[in-house]
mmCIF file of C-alpha atoms in Angstrom:
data_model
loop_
_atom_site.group_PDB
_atom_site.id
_atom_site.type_symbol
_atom_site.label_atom_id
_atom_site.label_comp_id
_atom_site.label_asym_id
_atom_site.label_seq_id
_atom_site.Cartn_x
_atom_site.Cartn_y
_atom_site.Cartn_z
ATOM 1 C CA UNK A 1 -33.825 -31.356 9.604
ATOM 2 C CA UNK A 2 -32.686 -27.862 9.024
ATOM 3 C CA UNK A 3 -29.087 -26.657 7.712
ATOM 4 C CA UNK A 4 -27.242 -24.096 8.179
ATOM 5 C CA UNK A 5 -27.042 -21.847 4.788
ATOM 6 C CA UNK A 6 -23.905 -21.675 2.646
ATOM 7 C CA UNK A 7 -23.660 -18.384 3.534
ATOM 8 C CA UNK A 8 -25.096 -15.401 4.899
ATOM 9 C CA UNK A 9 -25.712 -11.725 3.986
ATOM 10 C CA UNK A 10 -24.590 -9.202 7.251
ATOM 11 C CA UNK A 11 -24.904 -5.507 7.460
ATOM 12 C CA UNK A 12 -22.342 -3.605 8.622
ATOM 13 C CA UNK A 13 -23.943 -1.677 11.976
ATOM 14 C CA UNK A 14 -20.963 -0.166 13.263
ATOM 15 C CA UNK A 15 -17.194 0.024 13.029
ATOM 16 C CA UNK A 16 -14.996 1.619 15.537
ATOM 17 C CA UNK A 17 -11.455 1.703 16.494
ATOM 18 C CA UNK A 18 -10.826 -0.206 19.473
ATOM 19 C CA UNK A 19 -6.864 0.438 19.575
ATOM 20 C CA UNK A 20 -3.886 1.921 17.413
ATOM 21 C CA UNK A 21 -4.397 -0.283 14.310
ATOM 22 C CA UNK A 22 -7.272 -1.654 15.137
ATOM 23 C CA UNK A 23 -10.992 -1.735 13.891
ATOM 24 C CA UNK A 24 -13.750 -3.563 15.104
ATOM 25 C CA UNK A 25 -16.730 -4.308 12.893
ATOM 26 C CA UNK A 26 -20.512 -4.837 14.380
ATOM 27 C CA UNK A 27 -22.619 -7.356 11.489
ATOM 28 C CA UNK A 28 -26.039 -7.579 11.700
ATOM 29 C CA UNK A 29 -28.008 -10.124 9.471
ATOM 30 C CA UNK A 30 -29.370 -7.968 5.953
ATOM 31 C CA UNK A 31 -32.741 -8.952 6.440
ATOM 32 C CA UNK A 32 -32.995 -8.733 10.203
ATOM 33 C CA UNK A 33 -33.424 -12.139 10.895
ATOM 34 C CA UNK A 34 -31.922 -13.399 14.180
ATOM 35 C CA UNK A 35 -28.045 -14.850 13.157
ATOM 36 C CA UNK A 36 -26.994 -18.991 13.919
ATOM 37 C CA UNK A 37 -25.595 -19.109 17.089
ATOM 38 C CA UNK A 38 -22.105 -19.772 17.874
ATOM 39 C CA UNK A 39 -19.829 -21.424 20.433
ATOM 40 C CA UNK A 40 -16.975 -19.504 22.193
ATOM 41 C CA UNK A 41 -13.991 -19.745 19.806
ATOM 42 C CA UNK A 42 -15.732 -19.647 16.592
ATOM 43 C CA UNK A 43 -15.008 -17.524 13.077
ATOM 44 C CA UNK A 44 -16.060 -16.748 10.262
ATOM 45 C CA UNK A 45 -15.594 -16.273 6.351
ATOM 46 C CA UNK A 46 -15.509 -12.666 4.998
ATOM 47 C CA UNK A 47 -15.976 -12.434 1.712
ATOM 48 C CA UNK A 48 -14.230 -9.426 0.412
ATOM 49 C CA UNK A 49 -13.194 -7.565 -3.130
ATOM 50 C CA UNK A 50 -10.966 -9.080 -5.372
ATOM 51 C CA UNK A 51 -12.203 -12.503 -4.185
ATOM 52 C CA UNK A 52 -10.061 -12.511 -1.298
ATOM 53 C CA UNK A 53 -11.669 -14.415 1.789
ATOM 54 C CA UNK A 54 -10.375 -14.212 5.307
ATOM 55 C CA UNK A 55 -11.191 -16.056 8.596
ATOM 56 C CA UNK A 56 -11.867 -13.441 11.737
ATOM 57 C CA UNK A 57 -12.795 -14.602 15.338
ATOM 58 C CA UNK A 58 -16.195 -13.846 16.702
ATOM 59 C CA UNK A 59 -15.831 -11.631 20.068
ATOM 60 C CA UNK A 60 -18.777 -11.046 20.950
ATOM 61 C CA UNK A 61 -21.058 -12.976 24.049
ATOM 62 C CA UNK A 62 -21.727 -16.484 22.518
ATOM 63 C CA UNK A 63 -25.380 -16.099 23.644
ATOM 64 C CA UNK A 64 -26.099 -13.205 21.672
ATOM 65 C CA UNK A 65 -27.900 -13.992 17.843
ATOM 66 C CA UNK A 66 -28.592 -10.499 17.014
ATOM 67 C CA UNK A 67 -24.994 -9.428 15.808
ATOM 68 C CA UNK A 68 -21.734 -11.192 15.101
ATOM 69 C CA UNK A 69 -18.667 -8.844 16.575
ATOM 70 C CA UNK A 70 -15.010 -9.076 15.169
ATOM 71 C CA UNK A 71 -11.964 -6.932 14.967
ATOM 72 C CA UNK A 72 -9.130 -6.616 12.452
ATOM 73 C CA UNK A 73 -5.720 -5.402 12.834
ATOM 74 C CA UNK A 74 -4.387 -3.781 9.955
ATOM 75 C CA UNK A 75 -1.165 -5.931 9.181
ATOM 76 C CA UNK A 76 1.848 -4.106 7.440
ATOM 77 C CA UNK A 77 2.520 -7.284 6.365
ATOM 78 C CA UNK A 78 -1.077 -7.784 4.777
ATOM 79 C CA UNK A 79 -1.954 -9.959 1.875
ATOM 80 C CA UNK A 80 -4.762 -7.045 1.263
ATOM 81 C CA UNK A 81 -7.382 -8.762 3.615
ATOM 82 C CA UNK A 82 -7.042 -6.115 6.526
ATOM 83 C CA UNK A 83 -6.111 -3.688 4.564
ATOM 84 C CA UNK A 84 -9.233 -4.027 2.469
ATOM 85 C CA UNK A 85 -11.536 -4.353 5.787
ATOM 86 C CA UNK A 86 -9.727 -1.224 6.944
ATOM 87 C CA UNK A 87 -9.828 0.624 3.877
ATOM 88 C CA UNK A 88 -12.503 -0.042 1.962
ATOM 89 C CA UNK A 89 -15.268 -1.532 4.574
ATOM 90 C CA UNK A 90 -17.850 1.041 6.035
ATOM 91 C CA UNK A 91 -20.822 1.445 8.408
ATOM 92 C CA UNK A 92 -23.860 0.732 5.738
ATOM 93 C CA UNK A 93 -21.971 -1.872 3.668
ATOM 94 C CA UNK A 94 -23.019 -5.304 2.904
ATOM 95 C CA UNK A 95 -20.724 -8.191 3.305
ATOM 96 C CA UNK A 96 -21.039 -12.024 2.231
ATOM 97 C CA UNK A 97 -20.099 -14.192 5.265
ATOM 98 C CA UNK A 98 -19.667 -18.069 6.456
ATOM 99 C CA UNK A 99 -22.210 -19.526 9.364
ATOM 100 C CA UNK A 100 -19.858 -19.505 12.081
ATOM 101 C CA UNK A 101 -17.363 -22.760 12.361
ATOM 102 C CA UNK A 102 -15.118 -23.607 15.718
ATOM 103 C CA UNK A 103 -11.781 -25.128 15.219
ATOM 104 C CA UNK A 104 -10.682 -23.485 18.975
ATOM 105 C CA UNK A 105 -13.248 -24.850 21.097
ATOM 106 C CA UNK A 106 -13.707 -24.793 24.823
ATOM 107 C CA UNK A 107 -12.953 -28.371 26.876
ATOM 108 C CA UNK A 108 -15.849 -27.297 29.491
ATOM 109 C CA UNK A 109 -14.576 -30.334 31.388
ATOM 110 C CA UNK A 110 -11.294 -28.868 32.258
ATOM 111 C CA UNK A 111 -10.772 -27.947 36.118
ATOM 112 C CA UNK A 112 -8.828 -24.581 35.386
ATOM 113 C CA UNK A 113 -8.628 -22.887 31.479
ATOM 114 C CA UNK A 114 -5.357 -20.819 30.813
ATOM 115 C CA UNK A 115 -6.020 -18.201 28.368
ATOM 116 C CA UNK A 116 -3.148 -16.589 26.797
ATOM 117 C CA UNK A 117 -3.137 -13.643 24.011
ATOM 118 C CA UNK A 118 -0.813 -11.885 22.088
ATOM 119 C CA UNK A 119 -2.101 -8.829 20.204
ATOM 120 C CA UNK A 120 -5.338 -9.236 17.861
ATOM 121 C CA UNK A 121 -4.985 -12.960 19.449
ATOM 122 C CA UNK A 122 -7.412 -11.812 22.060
ATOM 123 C CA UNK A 123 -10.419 -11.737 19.696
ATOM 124 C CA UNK A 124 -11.226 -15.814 20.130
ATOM 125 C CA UNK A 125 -10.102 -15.296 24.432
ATOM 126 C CA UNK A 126 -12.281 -12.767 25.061
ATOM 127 C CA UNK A 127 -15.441 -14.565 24.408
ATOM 128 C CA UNK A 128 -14.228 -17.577 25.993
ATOM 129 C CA UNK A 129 -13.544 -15.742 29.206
ATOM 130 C CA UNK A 130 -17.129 -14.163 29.078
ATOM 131 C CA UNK A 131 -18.535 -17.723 28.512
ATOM 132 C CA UNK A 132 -16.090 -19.261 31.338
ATOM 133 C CA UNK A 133 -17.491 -15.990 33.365
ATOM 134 C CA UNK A 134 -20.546 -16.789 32.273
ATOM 135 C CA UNK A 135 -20.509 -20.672 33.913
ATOM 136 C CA UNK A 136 -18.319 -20.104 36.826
ATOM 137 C CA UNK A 137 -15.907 -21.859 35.646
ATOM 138 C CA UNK A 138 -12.336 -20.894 36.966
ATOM 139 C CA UNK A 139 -9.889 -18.890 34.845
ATOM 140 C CA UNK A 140 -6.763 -16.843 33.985
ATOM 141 C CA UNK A 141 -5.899 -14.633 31.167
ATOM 142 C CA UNK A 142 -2.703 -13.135 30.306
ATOM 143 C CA UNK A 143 -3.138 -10.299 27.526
ATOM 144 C CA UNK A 144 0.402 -9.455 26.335
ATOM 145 C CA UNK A 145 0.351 -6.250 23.784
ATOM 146 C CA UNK A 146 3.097 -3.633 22.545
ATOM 147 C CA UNK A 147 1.686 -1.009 24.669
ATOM 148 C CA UNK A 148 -1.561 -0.077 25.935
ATOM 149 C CA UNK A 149 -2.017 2.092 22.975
ATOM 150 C CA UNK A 150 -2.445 -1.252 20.956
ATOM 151 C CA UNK A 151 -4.457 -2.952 23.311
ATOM 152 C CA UNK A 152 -8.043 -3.698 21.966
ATOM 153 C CA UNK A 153 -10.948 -4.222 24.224
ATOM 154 C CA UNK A 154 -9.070 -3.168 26.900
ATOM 155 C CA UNK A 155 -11.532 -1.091 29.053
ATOM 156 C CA UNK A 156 -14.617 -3.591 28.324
ATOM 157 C CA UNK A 157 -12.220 -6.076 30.183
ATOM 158 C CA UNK A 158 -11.484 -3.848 32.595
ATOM 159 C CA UNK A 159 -15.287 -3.047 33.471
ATOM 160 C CA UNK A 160 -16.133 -6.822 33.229
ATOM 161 C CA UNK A 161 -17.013 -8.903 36.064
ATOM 162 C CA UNK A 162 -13.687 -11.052 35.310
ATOM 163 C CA UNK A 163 -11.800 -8.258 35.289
ATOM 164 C CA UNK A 164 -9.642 -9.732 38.542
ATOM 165 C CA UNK A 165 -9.162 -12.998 36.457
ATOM 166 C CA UNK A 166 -6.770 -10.930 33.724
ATOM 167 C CA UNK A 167 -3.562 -9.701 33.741
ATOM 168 C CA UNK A 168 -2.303 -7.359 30.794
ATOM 169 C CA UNK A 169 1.605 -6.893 30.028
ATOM 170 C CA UNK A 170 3.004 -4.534 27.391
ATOM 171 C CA UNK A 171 6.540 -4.420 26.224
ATOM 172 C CA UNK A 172 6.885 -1.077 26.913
ATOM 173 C CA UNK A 173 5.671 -1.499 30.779
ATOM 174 C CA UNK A 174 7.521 -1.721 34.177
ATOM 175 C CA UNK A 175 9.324 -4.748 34.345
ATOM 176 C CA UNK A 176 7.312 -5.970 37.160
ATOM 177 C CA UNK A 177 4.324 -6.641 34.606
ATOM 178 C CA UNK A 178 6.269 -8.306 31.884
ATOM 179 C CA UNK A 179 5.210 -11.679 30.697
ATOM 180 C CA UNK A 180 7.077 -14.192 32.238
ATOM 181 C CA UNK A 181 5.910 -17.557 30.579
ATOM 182 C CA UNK A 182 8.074 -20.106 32.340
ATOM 183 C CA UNK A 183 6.622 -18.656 35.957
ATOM 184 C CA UNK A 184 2.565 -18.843 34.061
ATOM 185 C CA UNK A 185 3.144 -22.438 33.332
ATOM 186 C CA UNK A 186 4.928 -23.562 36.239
ATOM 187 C CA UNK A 187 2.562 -21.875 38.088
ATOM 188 C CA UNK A 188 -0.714 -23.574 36.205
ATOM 189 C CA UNK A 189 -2.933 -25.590 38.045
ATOM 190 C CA UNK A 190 -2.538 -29.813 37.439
ATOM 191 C CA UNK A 191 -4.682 -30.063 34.403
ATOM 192 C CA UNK A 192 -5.096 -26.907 33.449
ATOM 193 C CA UNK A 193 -5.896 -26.432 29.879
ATOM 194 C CA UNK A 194 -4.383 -23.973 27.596
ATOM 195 C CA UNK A 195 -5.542 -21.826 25.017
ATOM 196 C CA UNK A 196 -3.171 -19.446 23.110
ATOM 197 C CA UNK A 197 -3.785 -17.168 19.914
ATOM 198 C CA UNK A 198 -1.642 -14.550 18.898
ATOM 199 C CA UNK A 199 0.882 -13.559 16.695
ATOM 200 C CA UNK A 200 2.513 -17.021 15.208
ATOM 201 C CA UNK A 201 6.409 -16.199 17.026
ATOM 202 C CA UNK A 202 4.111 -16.043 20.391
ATOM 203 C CA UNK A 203 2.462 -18.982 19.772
ATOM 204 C CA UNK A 204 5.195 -20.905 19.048
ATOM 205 C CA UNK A 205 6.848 -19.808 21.999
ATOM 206 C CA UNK A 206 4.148 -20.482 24.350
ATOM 207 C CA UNK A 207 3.343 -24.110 22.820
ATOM 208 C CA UNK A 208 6.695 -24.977 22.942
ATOM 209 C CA UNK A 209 7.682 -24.237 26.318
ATOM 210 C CA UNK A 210 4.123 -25.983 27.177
ATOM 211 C CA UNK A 211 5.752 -28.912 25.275
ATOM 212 C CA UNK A 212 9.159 -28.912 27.069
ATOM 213 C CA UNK A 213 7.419 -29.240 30.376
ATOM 214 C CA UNK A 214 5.633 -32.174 29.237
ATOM 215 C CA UNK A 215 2.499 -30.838 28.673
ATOM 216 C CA UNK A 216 -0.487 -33.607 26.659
ATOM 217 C CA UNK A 217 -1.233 -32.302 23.429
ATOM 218 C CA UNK A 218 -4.996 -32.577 24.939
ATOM 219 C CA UNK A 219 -4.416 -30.142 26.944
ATOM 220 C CA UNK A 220 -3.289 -27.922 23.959
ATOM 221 C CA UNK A 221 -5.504 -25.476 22.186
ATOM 222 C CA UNK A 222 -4.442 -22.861 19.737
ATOM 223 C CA UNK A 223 -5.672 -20.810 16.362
ATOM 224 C CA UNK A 224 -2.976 -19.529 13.763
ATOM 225 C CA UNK A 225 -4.085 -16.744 12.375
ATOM 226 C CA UNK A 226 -1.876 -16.791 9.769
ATOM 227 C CA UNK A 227 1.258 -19.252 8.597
ATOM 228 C CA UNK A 228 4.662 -17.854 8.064
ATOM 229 C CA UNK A 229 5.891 -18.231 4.208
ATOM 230 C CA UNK A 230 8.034 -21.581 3.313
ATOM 231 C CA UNK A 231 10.570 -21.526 0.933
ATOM 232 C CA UNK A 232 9.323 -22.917 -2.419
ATOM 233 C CA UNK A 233 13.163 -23.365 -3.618
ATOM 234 C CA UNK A 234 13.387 -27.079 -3.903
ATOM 235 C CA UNK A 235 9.765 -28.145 -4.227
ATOM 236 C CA UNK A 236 9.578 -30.731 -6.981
ATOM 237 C CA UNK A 237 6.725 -31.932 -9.056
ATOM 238 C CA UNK A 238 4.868 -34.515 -7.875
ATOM 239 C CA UNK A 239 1.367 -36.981 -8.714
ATOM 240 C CA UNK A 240 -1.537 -37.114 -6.582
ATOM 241 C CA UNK A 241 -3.895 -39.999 -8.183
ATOM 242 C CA UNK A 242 -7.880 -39.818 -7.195
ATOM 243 C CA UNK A 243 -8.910 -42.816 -5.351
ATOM 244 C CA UNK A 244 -12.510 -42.995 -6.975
ATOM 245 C CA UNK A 245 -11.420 -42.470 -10.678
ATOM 246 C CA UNK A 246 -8.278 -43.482 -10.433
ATOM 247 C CA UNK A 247 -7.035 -40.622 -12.268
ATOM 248 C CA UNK A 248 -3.376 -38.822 -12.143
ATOM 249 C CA UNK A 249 -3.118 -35.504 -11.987
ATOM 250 C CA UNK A 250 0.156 -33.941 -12.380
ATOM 251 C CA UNK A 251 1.257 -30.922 -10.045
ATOM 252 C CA UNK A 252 4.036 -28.934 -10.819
ATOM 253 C CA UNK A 253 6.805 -27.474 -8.514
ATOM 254 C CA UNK A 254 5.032 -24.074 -8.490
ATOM 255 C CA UNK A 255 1.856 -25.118 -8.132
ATOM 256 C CA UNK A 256 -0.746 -26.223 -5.433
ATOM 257 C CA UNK A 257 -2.183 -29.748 -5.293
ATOM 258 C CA UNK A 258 -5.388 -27.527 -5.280
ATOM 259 C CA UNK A 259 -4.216 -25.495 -8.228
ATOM 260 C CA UNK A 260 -3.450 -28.515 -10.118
ATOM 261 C CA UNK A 261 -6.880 -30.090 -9.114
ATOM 262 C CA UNK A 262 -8.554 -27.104 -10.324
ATOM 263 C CA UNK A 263 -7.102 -26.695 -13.592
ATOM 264 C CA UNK A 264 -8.227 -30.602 -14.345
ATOM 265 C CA UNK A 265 -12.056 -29.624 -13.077
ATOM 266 C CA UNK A 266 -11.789 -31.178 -9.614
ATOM 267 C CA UNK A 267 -12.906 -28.135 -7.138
ATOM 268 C CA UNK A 268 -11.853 -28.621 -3.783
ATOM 269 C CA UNK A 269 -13.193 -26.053 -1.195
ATOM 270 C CA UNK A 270 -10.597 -23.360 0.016
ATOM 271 C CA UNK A 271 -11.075 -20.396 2.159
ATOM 272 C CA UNK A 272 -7.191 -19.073 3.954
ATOM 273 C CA UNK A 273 -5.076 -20.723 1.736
ATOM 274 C CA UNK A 274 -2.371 -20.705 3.919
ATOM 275 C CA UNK A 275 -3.077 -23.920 5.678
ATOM 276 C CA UNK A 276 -4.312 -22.680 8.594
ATOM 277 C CA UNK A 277 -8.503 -22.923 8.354
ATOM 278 C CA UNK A 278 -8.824 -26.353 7.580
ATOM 279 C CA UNK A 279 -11.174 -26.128 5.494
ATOM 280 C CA UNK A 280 -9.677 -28.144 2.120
ATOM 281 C CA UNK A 281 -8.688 -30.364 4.801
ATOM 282 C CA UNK A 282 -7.981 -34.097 2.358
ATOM 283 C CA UNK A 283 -7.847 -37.566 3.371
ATOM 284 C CA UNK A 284 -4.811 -39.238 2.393
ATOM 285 C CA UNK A 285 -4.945 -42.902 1.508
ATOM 286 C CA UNK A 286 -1.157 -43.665 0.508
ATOM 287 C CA UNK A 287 1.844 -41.634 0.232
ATOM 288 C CA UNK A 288 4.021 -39.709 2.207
ATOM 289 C CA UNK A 289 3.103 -35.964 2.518
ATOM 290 C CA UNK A 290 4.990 -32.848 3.217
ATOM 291 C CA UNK A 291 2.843 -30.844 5.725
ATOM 292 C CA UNK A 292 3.408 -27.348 5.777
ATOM 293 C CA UNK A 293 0.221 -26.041 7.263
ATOM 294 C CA UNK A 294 -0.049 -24.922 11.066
ATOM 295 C CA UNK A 295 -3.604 -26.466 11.277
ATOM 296 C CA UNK A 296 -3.157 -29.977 12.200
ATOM 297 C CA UNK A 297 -1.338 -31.014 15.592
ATOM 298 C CA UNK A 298 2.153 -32.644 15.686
ATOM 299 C CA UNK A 299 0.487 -35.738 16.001
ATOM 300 C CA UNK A 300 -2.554 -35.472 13.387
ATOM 301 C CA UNK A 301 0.435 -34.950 11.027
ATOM 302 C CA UNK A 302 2.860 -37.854 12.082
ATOM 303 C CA UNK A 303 -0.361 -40.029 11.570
ATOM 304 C CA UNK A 304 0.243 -39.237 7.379
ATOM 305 C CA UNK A 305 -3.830 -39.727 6.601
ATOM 306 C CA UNK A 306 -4.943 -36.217 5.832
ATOM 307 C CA UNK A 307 -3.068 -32.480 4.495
ATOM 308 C CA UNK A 308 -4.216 -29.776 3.657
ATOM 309 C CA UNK A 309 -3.780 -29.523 -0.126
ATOM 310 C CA UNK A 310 -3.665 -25.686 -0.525
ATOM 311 C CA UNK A 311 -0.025 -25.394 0.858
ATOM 312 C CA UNK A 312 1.024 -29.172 1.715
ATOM 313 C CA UNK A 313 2.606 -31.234 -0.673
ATOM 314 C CA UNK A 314 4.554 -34.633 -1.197
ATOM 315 C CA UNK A 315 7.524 -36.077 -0.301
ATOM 316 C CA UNK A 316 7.113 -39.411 -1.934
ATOM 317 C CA UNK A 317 6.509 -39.292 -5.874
ATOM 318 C CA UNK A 318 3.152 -39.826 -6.239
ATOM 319 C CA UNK A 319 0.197 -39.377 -2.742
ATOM 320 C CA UNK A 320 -3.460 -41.197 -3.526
ATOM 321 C CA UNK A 321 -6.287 -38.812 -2.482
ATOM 322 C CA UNK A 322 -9.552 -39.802 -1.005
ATOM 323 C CA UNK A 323 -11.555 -37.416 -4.289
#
């Protein structure tokens, strides 16, 4: 049985500027093999300078393998990921990327799908809607955006065949085409799904109004693209013991469980380091944890079994890892 490879080398084929801020980038595999396939919702790894690696949504038709499509928005508030793609990223260049991986998937067995973006959030929507267009299944977008100026992809939706399906608001519109959130949900279908991505205030907005009107977590499906900082004030230091050795490894207040791990020779994959990806995702065996990613659901965190050890920490003196 084959694998997917640990990583792949793309081409950059084109980049553009799809909107005030924003640049989309066209990859190509290096050696003009045909790409892995992907599922609507997927992203992947960029690899950049500096050793920085940051997660960006595929946007691009899910049927095509000859290209992977992707857009950044260059964040004021950057952590040097954007600004490097922005900056220092041309047509020509080769990048190291991830196969594609799909935390944000599409429940294909949901009578009516809700799509709602904010901003750059559209990147993961808009190749959902093309693969709901795609299968007939029914669909509504709402594409909220500062003005149209900042709108990316906005005339490809607009010359789509869905095109009827979306509605776009901007802050600086008419009020007759401002967002009005309470009306979309009260207005949803009975088991409607909902997908939201977007700008983390947005998303939290829109999740917890869901909430409020009583909405199943099933239903539920949402991508951070980034976590908002935590105070580190009154972290403390803690142990986290490894199940299979039984050794303790101390972790200081200013330091990651993974930073800890890593100093003592235990590697544990990483990619966002913001708790957001999943990927260091660790099971849990005893202790209580402090979550402070935006990864897991409400529910996958009451449940206490796995955290994500680049951000989360514990609230109970010691937490016993499944390593």
């Amino acid at each position: 049985m084959s694998t997917a490879p640990a990583s792949l080398r793309v081409r950059v084929a084109r980049k553009a500027v799809e909107a005030e801020g924003i640049c989309s980038f066209e990859l190509v595999s290096a050696d003009g093999r045909p790409l892995p396939a992907f599922s609507a919702g997927s992203h992947i790894d960029v690899h950049l300078s500096g050793g920085l690696v940051r997660q960006y949504s595929l946007c691009n038709d899910a049927a095509e393998t000859h290209r992977y499509l992707i857009a950044v928005l260059k964040d004021p508030a950057t952590r040097g990921g954007s600004r490097a793609m922005h900056e220092q990223v041309h047509e020509g260049d080769e990048l190291t990327i991830s196969p594609p991986r799909n935390h944000f998937a599409l429940a294909h067995e949901a009578a009516h799908h809700l799509l709602l973006a904010g901003g750059i959030g559209i990147t993961p929507l808009l190749c959902m809607a093309e693969r709901l267009a795609a299968t007939g299944a029914a669909f509504t977008m709402h594409y909220c955006t500062r003005s149209r100026e900042r709108t990316a992809f906005a005339s490809r939706i607009e010359a789509s065949a869905f095109a009827a399906q979306v509605h776009f608001h901007h802050d600086d519109g008419p009020a007759e085409q401002q967002f009005r959130l309470d009306a979309v949900l009260a207005a949803a279908e009975a088991h409607t799904h909902l997908y939201v991505c977007g700008p983390k205030g947005f998303m939290d907005a829109v999740l917890g109004a869901a909430r409020g009107r009583g909405w199943a977590q099933a239903r539920l499906h949402y991508e951070f693209f980034s976590a908002e900082p935590v105070s580190t004030e009154g972290d403390r230091a803690f142990e986290v013991v490894l199940a299979s050795s039984g050794r303790v490894v101390p972790v200081a207040a200013g330091q990651t469980v993974v930073q800890a791990l890593a100093a003592c020779g235990v590697d544990v994959m990483v990619s966002c380091e913001q708790g957001v990806c999943g990927t260091c995702l660790t099971r849990v065996l005893d202790g209580e944890i402090d979550h402070r990613d935006v990864y897991l659901t409400p529910e996958e965190q009451a449940a206490g079994d796995r955290f994500t050890p680049c951000v989360s920490r514990a609230k109970s003196p010691r937490l016993v890892l499944d390593l």
